[in-house]
Amino acid sequence: MKNGHVYLLRGRSVYSNLALEEWLLTKLQGVTPRALLMYVNTPCVVIGRMQNPYKEANLKYLFDNNIHLARRRSGGGTVYQDLGNLNYSFVQSRDALDKKLHAKVICDALEKEFDVPVSSNDRGDVLLDGRKTSGCAQRITGTRSYHHGTLLVRSNLNELWKCISAPLSASTNARGSKSVRSVVANLSEFVPNVEMQQVMHALASHFITLPAPSSHKDVPNTFDVGRNNTDYPWIEISEKDVDNCEFYLKERNELAASKWRFGATFEFEQKIQFDSEFTELQINLKVEKGSERIQSCKAQCLKTTSFRQDERELVQKLIEKQWSGCKYSGSAMRSAITKKNLTYNHSIESTLAELGEYIERQIVDKWEDEEYRSEHNSLIFPEVSVV
C-alpha cells in the first residue's frame, strides 16, 4: 500500500467538488493512509459552515455576475475562488490530522519548485513574502478528518475584493465565525509564467514522499473509482464516475440548495442607516434563524427638516409594522412599504419609495427560484478537465 494517494477532481462545480470531498472523506478509509485532493472551481464565494452570507459576501454582485455562493461543511472564513485558484484537501484519520505538516508540504513544494519566499503561520496559512496566499479550514467527523484550503496561483484579486465586500457587513451583528481580511498575493506575482499544472505537480510530488501516519492500520477495502494519469502522479475522478452514487448526489444537491446556503444562517441583527431628502432614518432589524423572516423591526427618524412630529411617528410605526414578520428580501421589504393602498403626502411617499429602492439594492433575494436554477444548470455541473 502506498503511503498516500493523490486525486484530481476534474469537474469545476463548487457544489460537486465539495460533495466529492465529503464522499471521499469516508470512502478512502482503509484505502490509503492519507490522501491529497486537488480541484479548481469556476468563480464562486465559499463561506464557512457557521457564517452569515449577508455579512460575508456582496450577494447582489454575485447574482448579477453569475458567481456562485456555497456554504461548506467545515468552519473558517470566507474565500473567493476562480480558475486561478487551486483547492487542496488533505484527507486522513482523525488522529493523523496535522496542519503544520500539511503547511510544510505546501511551503516545501513552492520553495523547491519555484524558489519563492514562502512561510507559514500558526493557523496553517501559507504566506508569500509575508502576504497570505493560502488559507485553510478543517473538518473532523467520527474517526475521519480533512484539512483543506485555497492557494492563489493566478486569481483575479479585483474580483476577490468585489465579491467579499458586503455592503451591510459593518452594520450586521451575527453569531458564528467572522472572516479576518488579510493582504493577499498570487504566486504569479513571484513566478510570472507559472501554470496551474506545475503547482499541482509540485504539491503532488512532495505529498507522496510523506511517511504513513503512525496511527494508520490497513483495513481491507475496495476502491476502484477514477483512472490513473500516466503522466502525473494522481488519479483523476470525474462526476461521471459517481453519477450513480446516492450519497454524492444527495450531498451535491443539499450543498446547492438555498435551504443550506441561506437557511443554515443563525439569527442576526442588522442596522440600516438611510438618508433621504426629507429625513434620516435608523432601522434596527432582528432576522430569525434561517434568514427567512424579520422577527422584529425598530425604526427611528433621527432628524428631519420636513416632517411634523406626528408624521415622524407615522413613518416609524409604518416601517415597524410592515417589516416585522416580513420576508427578509429586498423585493418583499420594498413592496411592504410601497403598497398602492398606502397613501400619504408627497414627502412621506417619496421617503418610503427611496427607502424601498435602497433596501432592494442592499438585500438581495435568495437564489431559490426555479428559473435561476434552470438558467445556471449548465454552469453548476459542467464536465471540464482542469489540465
Tab-separated table of C-alpha atoms in Angstrom:
chain	number	residue	atom	x	y	z
A	1	MET	CA	0.000	0.000	0.000
A	2	LYS	CA	1.274	3.471	-0.856
A	3	ASN	CA	1.880	5.981	1.937
A	4	GLY	CA	-0.562	8.380	0.243
A	5	HIS	CA	-2.646	8.832	-2.886
A	6	VAL	CA	-3.344	11.977	-4.881
A	7	TYR	CA	-6.720	12.566	-6.526
A	8	LEU	CA	-7.529	15.232	-9.098
A	9	LEU	CA	-11.235	16.107	-9.278
A	10	ARG	CA	-11.922	17.007	-12.903
A	11	GLY	CA	-15.212	18.892	-12.513
A	12	ARG	CA	-15.300	22.641	-11.909
A	13	SER	CA	-18.500	22.935	-9.891
A	14	VAL	CA	-18.021	24.099	-6.315
A	15	TYR	CA	-21.055	22.087	-5.187
A	16	SER	CA	-19.893	18.936	-6.958
A	17	ASN	CA	-16.321	19.151	-5.686
A	18	LEU	CA	-17.363	19.824	-2.090
A	19	ALA	CA	-19.727	16.831	-2.319
A	20	LEU	CA	-16.949	14.627	-3.696
A	21	GLU	CA	-14.700	15.746	-0.867
A	22	GLU	CA	-17.317	14.666	1.701
A	23	TRP	CA	-17.805	11.346	-0.082
A	24	LEU	CA	-14.076	10.631	-0.287
A	25	LEU	CA	-13.627	11.529	3.385
A	26	THR	CA	-15.272	8.253	4.387
A	27	LYS	CA	-14.764	6.246	1.204
A	28	LEU	CA	-10.965	6.408	1.440
A	29	GLN	CA	-10.846	4.929	4.934
A	30	GLY	CA	-8.570	1.889	4.743
A	31	VAL	CA	-7.740	2.578	1.088
A	32	THR	CA	-4.810	4.883	1.774
A	33	PRO	CA	-3.113	6.217	4.937
A	34	ARG	CA	-3.684	9.757	3.729
A	35	ALA	CA	-4.844	11.418	0.534
A	36	LEU	CA	-4.416	14.736	-1.209
A	37	LEU	CA	-7.349	16.020	-3.271
A	38	MET	CA	-6.909	18.877	-5.738
A	39	TYR	CA	-9.524	20.731	-7.769
A	40	VAL	CA	-10.328	24.055	-9.421
A	41	ASN	CA	-13.735	25.762	-9.362
A	42	THR	CA	-15.432	28.266	-11.613
A	43	PRO	CA	-15.912	31.678	-9.903
A	44	CYS	CA	-17.610	31.326	-6.539
A	45	VAL	CA	-17.612	32.570	-2.967
A	46	VAL	CA	-17.460	29.890	-0.271
A	47	ILE	CA	-18.442	30.745	3.281
A	48	GLY	CA	-17.712	28.690	6.387
A	49	ARG	CA	-20.331	26.463	7.985
A	50	MET	CA	-21.093	28.953	10.794
A	51	GLN	CA	-21.006	32.152	8.750
A	52	ASN	CA	-23.597	34.710	7.641
A	53	PRO	CA	-23.739	35.242	3.839
A	54	TYR	CA	-25.202	38.754	4.230
A	55	LYS	CA	-22.187	39.786	6.281
A	56	GLU	CA	-19.525	37.986	4.271
A	57	ALA	CA	-20.421	38.431	0.585
A	58	ASN	CA	-21.704	41.032	-1.843
A	59	LEU	CA	-24.697	38.914	-2.819
A	60	LYS	CA	-26.068	41.307	-5.414
A	61	TYR	CA	-22.720	41.422	-7.213
A	62	LEU	CA	-22.547	37.634	-7.136
A	63	PHE	CA	-26.060	37.289	-8.504
A	64	ASP	CA	-25.572	39.894	-11.250
A	65	ASN	CA	-22.322	38.254	-12.395
A	66	ASN	CA	-23.329	34.569	-12.208
A	67	ILE	CA	-20.892	33.887	-9.383
A	68	HIS	CA	-21.992	31.026	-7.156
A	69	LEU	CA	-22.375	31.144	-3.398
A	70	ALA	CA	-21.579	27.997	-1.427
A	71	ARG	CA	-21.536	27.083	2.253
A	72	ARG	CA	-19.045	24.341	3.053
A	73	ARG	CA	-19.262	21.767	5.855
A	74	SER	CA	-16.063	22.973	7.553
A	75	GLY	CA	-15.650	26.101	9.649
A	76	GLY	CA	-13.336	29.014	8.994
A	77	GLY	CA	-13.728	32.166	6.945
A	78	THR	CA	-14.939	33.232	3.532
A	79	VAL	CA	-12.891	32.700	0.370
A	80	TYR	CA	-13.241	33.696	-3.269
A	81	GLN	CA	-12.323	31.077	-5.862
A	82	ASP	CA	-11.874	31.139	-9.615
A	83	LEU	CA	-9.910	29.289	-12.297
A	84	GLY	CA	-6.686	30.843	-10.975
A	85	ASN	CA	-7.132	29.308	-7.536
A	86	LEU	CA	-6.133	25.779	-6.554
A	87	ASN	CA	-8.134	23.960	-3.888
A	88	TYR	CA	-6.326	21.290	-1.909
A	89	SER	CA	-7.622	18.897	0.734
A	90	PHE	CA	-5.573	16.589	2.957
A	91	VAL	CA	-7.755	13.630	3.958
A	92	GLN	CA	-6.791	11.244	6.753
A	93	SER	CA	-7.888	9.734	10.048
A	94	ARG	CA	-8.782	11.991	12.942
A	95	ASP	CA	-5.570	11.087	14.757
A	96	ALA	CA	-3.374	11.856	11.743
A	97	LEU	CA	-4.658	15.422	11.227
A	98	ASP	CA	-1.579	17.678	11.237
A	99	LYS	CA	-1.995	21.238	9.939
A	100	LYS	CA	1.677	22.074	10.417
A	101	LEU	CA	2.736	19.078	8.344
A	102	HIS	CA	0.325	19.999	5.567
A	103	ALA	CA	1.525	23.608	5.531
A	104	LYS	CA	5.080	22.295	5.322
A	105	VAL	CA	4.190	20.193	2.264
A	106	ILE	CA	2.894	23.311	0.508
A	107	CYS	CA	5.800	25.506	1.603
A	108	ASP	CA	8.419	22.935	0.601
A	109	ALA	CA	6.775	22.415	-2.781
A	110	LEU	CA	6.627	26.140	-3.562
A	111	GLU	CA	10.131	26.849	-2.301
A	112	LYS	CA	11.872	23.980	-4.070
A	113	GLU	CA	9.916	24.184	-7.310
A	114	PHE	CA	9.646	27.979	-7.697
A	115	ASP	CA	12.274	29.421	-5.299
A	116	VAL	CA	9.846	31.889	-3.672
A	117	PRO	CA	9.953	33.483	-0.168
A	118	VAL	CA	7.338	31.239	1.418
A	119	SER	CA	6.432	30.639	5.070
A	120	SER	CA	3.507	29.541	7.225
A	121	ASN	CA	1.892	30.754	10.454
A	122	ASP	CA	0.345	29.013	13.452
A	123	ARG	CA	-3.083	28.858	11.773
A	124	GLY	CA	-1.672	26.886	8.857
A	125	ASP	CA	-1.897	29.791	6.405
A	126	VAL	CA	0.821	29.968	3.753
A	127	LEU	CA	2.460	33.345	3.119
A	128	LEU	CA	4.480	34.687	0.214
A	129	ASP	CA	6.835	37.430	1.359
A	130	GLY	CA	4.525	37.965	4.336
A	131	ARG	CA	1.294	38.134	2.316
A	132	LYS	CA	-1.356	35.426	2.514
A	133	THR	CA	-1.561	33.125	-0.467
A	134	SER	CA	-3.288	30.174	1.176
A	135	GLY	CA	-5.935	29.983	3.895
A	136	CYS	CA	-7.298	26.806	5.404
A	137	ALA	CA	-10.021	25.153	7.480
A	138	GLN	CA	-10.648	21.680	8.830
A	139	ARG	CA	-13.442	19.227	9.500
A	140	ILE	CA	-13.484	16.307	11.916
A	141	THR	CA	-16.294	13.776	11.865
A	142	GLY	CA	-16.136	10.480	13.710
A	143	THR	CA	-12.727	8.932	13.139
A	144	ARG	CA	-12.050	10.871	9.919
A	145	SER	CA	-10.807	14.383	9.104
A	146	TYR	CA	-9.773	16.673	6.314
A	147	HIS	CA	-7.756	19.864	6.269
A	148	HIS	CA	-8.456	21.889	3.144
A	149	GLY	CA	-7.623	25.288	1.750
A	150	THR	CA	-7.111	27.559	-1.207
A	151	LEU	CA	-3.908	28.530	-2.991
A	152	LEU	CA	-3.848	31.731	-5.038
A	153	VAL	CA	-1.952	30.927	-8.215
A	154	ARG	CA	-3.274	33.467	-10.693
A	155	SER	CA	-6.586	34.575	-9.196
A	156	ASN	CA	-8.429	37.795	-10.081
A	157	LEU	CA	-7.824	39.818	-6.937
A	158	ASN	CA	-10.025	42.703	-8.073
A	159	GLU	CA	-12.946	40.297	-8.324
A	160	LEU	CA	-11.994	38.798	-4.985
A	161	TRP	CA	-12.461	42.088	-3.134
A	162	LYS	CA	-15.651	42.963	-5.006
A	163	CYS	CA	-17.188	39.606	-4.115
A	164	ILE	CA	-16.373	39.609	-0.407
A	165	SER	CA	-17.164	43.284	0.257
A	166	ALA	CA	-20.705	43.014	1.641
A	167	PRO	CA	-22.445	46.441	1.656
A	168	LEU	CA	-24.076	45.844	5.071
A	169	SER	CA	-21.184	43.911	6.630
A	170	ALA	CA	-20.184	46.522	9.208
A	171	SER	CA	-23.779	47.027	10.339
A	172	THR	CA	-24.590	43.302	10.636
A	173	ASN	CA	-24.130	41.695	14.039
A	174	ALA	CA	-24.040	37.942	13.540
A	175	ARG	CA	-23.109	34.857	15.520
A	176	GLY	CA	-20.559	32.447	14.144
A	177	SER	CA	-17.117	32.822	12.631
A	178	LYS	CA	-16.059	36.194	11.287
A	179	SER	CA	-13.625	36.394	8.399
A	180	VAL	CA	-10.276	38.057	9.010
A	181	ARG	CA	-9.322	40.124	5.976
A	182	SER	CA	-5.662	39.798	5.007
A	183	VAL	CA	-3.285	41.283	2.452
A	184	VAL	CA	-3.032	38.604	-0.223
A	185	ALA	CA	-0.678	37.654	-3.045
A	186	ASN	CA	-0.791	35.441	-6.115
A	187	LEU	CA	2.048	33.035	-6.808
A	188	SER	CA	2.135	34.556	-10.294
A	189	GLU	CA	3.451	37.819	-8.801
A	190	PHE	CA	6.653	35.945	-7.984
A	191	VAL	CA	6.606	33.460	-10.867
A	192	PRO	CA	5.010	35.295	-13.838
A	193	ASN	CA	4.846	32.266	-16.145
A	194	VAL	CA	3.589	29.785	-13.579
A	195	GLU	CA	0.911	27.333	-14.727
A	196	MET	CA	-1.667	25.571	-12.593
A	197	GLN	CA	-0.431	22.169	-13.707
A	198	GLN	CA	3.073	22.959	-12.426
A	199	VAL	CA	1.713	23.826	-8.994
A	200	MET	CA	-0.404	20.683	-8.809
A	201	HIS	CA	2.553	18.548	-9.857
A	202	ALA	CA	4.791	20.179	-7.246
A	203	LEU	CA	2.279	19.577	-4.420
A	204	ALA	CA	1.588	16.005	-5.521
A	205	SER	CA	5.294	15.141	-5.814
A	206	HIS	CA	6.060	16.364	-2.301
A	207	PHE	CA	2.961	14.832	-0.779
A	208	ILE	CA	3.665	11.279	-1.928
A	209	THR	CA	7.057	11.314	-0.194
A	210	LEU	CA	5.431	11.646	3.246
A	211	PRO	CA	5.689	8.600	5.522
A	212	ALA	CA	2.480	6.883	6.549
A	213	PRO	CA	0.945	8.167	9.802
A	214	SER	CA	1.980	6.063	12.803
A	215	SER	CA	-1.677	5.579	13.724
A	216	HIS	CA	-2.619	4.058	10.356
A	217	LYS	CA	-3.872	0.490	10.225
A	218	ASP	CA	-4.546	-1.293	6.975
A	219	VAL	CA	-8.188	-2.164	6.539
A	220	PRO	CA	-9.267	-4.232	3.535
A	221	ASN	CA	-11.230	-2.014	1.200
A	222	THR	CA	-12.005	-1.953	-2.489
A	223	PHE	CA	-11.876	1.405	-4.216
A	224	ASP	CA	-11.623	1.466	-7.980
A	225	VAL	CA	-13.142	4.872	-8.831
A	226	GLY	CA	-11.252	7.081	-11.287
A	227	ARG	CA	-8.316	6.436	-13.561
A	228	ASN	CA	-4.554	6.808	-13.254
A	229	ASN	CA	-2.901	9.653	-15.130
A	230	THR	CA	0.070	8.179	-16.982
A	231	ASP	CA	1.989	11.482	-16.990
A	232	TYR	CA	1.353	12.744	-13.462
A	233	PRO	CA	1.220	11.091	-10.012
A	234	TRP	CA	-2.511	11.317	-9.476
A	235	ILE	CA	-5.802	9.549	-10.041
A	236	GLU	CA	-8.454	11.537	-11.898
A	237	ILE	CA	-12.082	11.397	-10.786
A	238	SER	CA	-14.899	12.907	-12.825
A	239	GLU	CA	-18.536	13.439	-11.940
A	240	LYS	CA	-19.468	10.655	-14.344
A	241	ASP	CA	-17.565	8.234	-12.129
A	242	VAL	CA	-20.009	8.840	-9.281
A	243	ASP	CA	-23.229	9.806	-11.081
A	244	ASN	CA	-24.939	6.710	-9.625
A	245	CYS	CA	-23.700	7.290	-6.078
A	246	GLU	CA	-26.650	8.150	-3.823
A	247	PHE	CA	-24.519	9.821	-1.130
A	248	TYR	CA	-22.726	12.056	-3.635
A	249	LEU	CA	-25.902	13.129	-5.443
A	250	LYS	CA	-27.715	13.869	-2.175
A	251	GLU	CA	-24.761	15.837	-0.814
A	252	ARG	CA	-24.321	17.824	-4.027
A	253	ASN	CA	-27.983	18.803	-4.126
A	254	GLU	CA	-28.025	19.757	-0.441
A	255	LEU	CA	-24.951	21.962	-0.830
A	256	ALA	CA	-26.510	23.749	-3.811
A	257	ALA	CA	-29.886	24.255	-2.121
A	258	SER	CA	-30.991	27.589	-0.700
A	259	LYS	CA	-32.026	25.758	2.464
A	260	TRP	CA	-28.354	25.080	3.238
A	261	ARG	CA	-26.660	28.165	1.781
A	262	PHE	CA	-29.051	30.650	3.416
A	263	GLY	CA	-31.192	28.544	5.745
A	264	ALA	CA	-28.248	27.474	7.913
A	265	THR	CA	-27.698	31.107	8.943
A	266	PHE	CA	-28.040	31.900	12.658
A	267	GLU	CA	-30.355	34.713	13.715
A	268	PHE	CA	-28.698	38.104	13.354
A	269	GLU	CA	-29.236	41.820	13.811
A	270	GLN	CA	-28.775	44.488	11.187
A	271	LYS	CA	-28.653	48.254	11.466
A	272	ILE	CA	-29.724	50.227	8.415
A	273	GLN	CA	-28.823	53.895	8.129
A	274	PHE	CA	-30.758	55.731	5.420
A	275	ASP	CA	-30.781	59.392	4.405
A	276	SER	CA	-33.480	60.868	2.195
A	277	GLU	CA	-34.349	64.373	1.080
A	278	PHE	CA	-36.759	64.708	3.982
A	279	THR	CA	-35.311	62.714	6.890
A	280	GLU	CA	-32.582	60.487	8.263
A	281	LEU	CA	-33.694	57.018	9.339
A	282	GLN	CA	-32.067	54.428	11.563
A	283	ILE	CA	-33.685	50.999	11.367
A	284	ASN	CA	-32.744	48.012	13.512
A	285	LEU	CA	-33.750	44.595	12.229
A	286	LYS	CA	-33.669	41.273	14.015
A	287	VAL	CA	-33.738	38.438	11.489
A	288	GLU	CA	-34.799	34.966	12.565
A	289	LYS	CA	-32.674	31.832	12.248
A	290	GLY	CA	-32.645	30.679	8.640
A	291	SER	CA	-32.841	34.304	7.422
A	292	GLU	CA	-36.366	33.690	6.173
A	293	ARG	CA	-38.257	36.456	8.000
A	294	ILE	CA	-37.719	39.609	10.025
A	295	GLN	CA	-38.501	38.826	13.629
A	296	SER	CA	-38.718	42.438	14.796
A	297	CYS	CA	-38.091	45.948	13.493
A	298	LYS	CA	-37.425	49.240	15.271
A	299	ALA	CA	-37.325	52.475	13.276
A	300	GLN	CA	-36.346	55.980	14.310
A	301	CYS	CA	-36.284	59.319	12.492
A	302	LEU	CA	-33.072	60.825	13.798
A	303	LYS	CA	-33.537	64.236	12.250
A	304	THR	CA	-35.874	65.852	9.789
A	305	THR	CA	-36.478	69.201	8.170
A	306	SER	CA	-39.820	68.414	6.582
A	307	PHE	CA	-41.804	66.082	8.852
A	308	ARG	CA	-44.019	67.173	11.688
A	309	GLN	CA	-43.816	65.162	14.895
A	310	ASP	CA	-46.956	63.199	14.027
A	311	GLU	CA	-45.570	62.434	10.549
A	312	ARG	CA	-42.281	61.203	12.030
A	313	GLU	CA	-44.175	58.867	14.306
A	314	LEU	CA	-46.330	57.702	11.402
A	315	VAL	CA	-43.265	56.803	9.294
A	316	GLN	CA	-41.605	54.984	12.196
A	317	LYS	CA	-44.713	52.960	13.060
A	318	LEU	CA	-45.429	52.153	9.423
A	319	ILE	CA	-41.947	50.731	8.819
A	320	GLU	CA	-42.039	48.768	12.059
A	321	LYS	CA	-45.472	47.317	11.299
A	322	GLN	CA	-44.804	46.460	7.662
A	323	TRP	CA	-41.368	44.919	8.185
A	324	SER	CA	-41.988	42.969	11.391
A	325	GLY	CA	-42.803	39.458	10.193
A	326	CYS	CA	-41.981	40.392	6.588
A	327	LYS	CA	-39.941	38.063	4.409
A	328	TYR	CA	-36.263	39.043	4.596
A	329	SER	CA	-35.703	40.005	0.986
A	330	GLY	CA	-35.222	43.330	-0.712
A	331	SER	CA	-38.196	42.985	-3.045
A	332	ALA	CA	-40.577	41.868	-0.277
A	333	MET	CA	-39.466	44.657	2.038
A	334	ARG	CA	-39.828	47.252	-0.695
A	335	SER	CA	-43.277	46.021	-1.597
A	336	ALA	CA	-44.369	46.086	2.064
A	337	ILE	CA	-43.781	49.850	2.446
A	338	THR	CA	-44.855	50.954	-1.039
A	339	LYS	CA	-48.202	49.179	-1.379
A	340	LYS	CA	-50.753	51.007	-3.504
A	341	ASN	CA	-53.259	51.054	-0.647
A	342	LEU	CA	-50.822	53.086	1.472
A	343	THR	CA	-51.482	56.728	0.604
A	344	TYR	CA	-49.710	59.637	2.306
A	345	ASN	CA	-48.419	63.083	1.470
A	346	HIS	CA	-45.609	63.623	-1.021
A	347	SER	CA	-42.731	63.755	1.456
A	348	ILE	CA	-43.743	60.524	3.192
A	349	GLU	CA	-44.428	58.648	-0.046
A	350	SER	CA	-41.134	59.874	-1.505
A	351	THR	CA	-39.204	58.768	1.595
A	352	LEU	CA	-40.787	55.314	1.555
A	353	ALA	CA	-40.157	54.931	-2.184
A	354	GLU	CA	-36.471	55.873	-1.808
A	355	LEU	CA	-36.098	53.567	1.182
A	356	GLY	CA	-37.690	50.709	-0.766
A	357	GLU	CA	-35.316	51.190	-3.708
A	358	TYR	CA	-32.328	51.325	-1.348
A	359	ILE	CA	-33.332	48.147	0.503
A	360	GLU	CA	-33.889	46.226	-2.713
A	361	ARG	CA	-30.345	47.091	-3.810
A	362	GLN	CA	-28.810	46.152	-0.464
A	363	ILE	CA	-30.665	42.948	0.453
A	364	VAL	CA	-30.764	40.575	-2.490
A	365	ASP	CA	-33.480	37.941	-2.720
A	366	LYS	CA	-32.432	34.361	-2.026
A	367	TRP	CA	-31.481	32.364	-5.103
A	368	GLU	CA	-34.197	29.813	-4.880
A	369	ASP	CA	-36.480	30.272	-7.864
A	370	GLU	CA	-36.595	27.528	-10.470
A	371	GLU	CA	-35.818	29.900	-13.330
A	372	TYR	CA	-32.457	30.789	-11.786
A	373	ARG	CA	-31.550	27.149	-11.194
A	374	SER	CA	-32.519	26.139	-14.690
A	375	GLU	CA	-30.692	29.046	-16.271
A	376	HIS	CA	-27.454	28.215	-14.455
A	377	ASN	CA	-27.663	24.445	-14.556
A	378	SER	CA	-25.082	24.189	-17.319
A	379	LEU	CA	-22.651	26.216	-15.217
A	380	ILE	CA	-23.277	24.404	-11.960
A	381	PHE	CA	-22.355	20.912	-13.101
A	382	PRO	CA	-20.006	21.098	-16.119
A	383	GLU	CA	-17.638	18.272	-17.008
A	384	VAL	CA	-14.410	20.058	-17.858
A	385	SER	CA	-10.809	18.997	-17.271
A	386	VAL	CA	-8.541	21.376	-15.370
A	387	VAL	CA	-5.381	20.132	-17.045
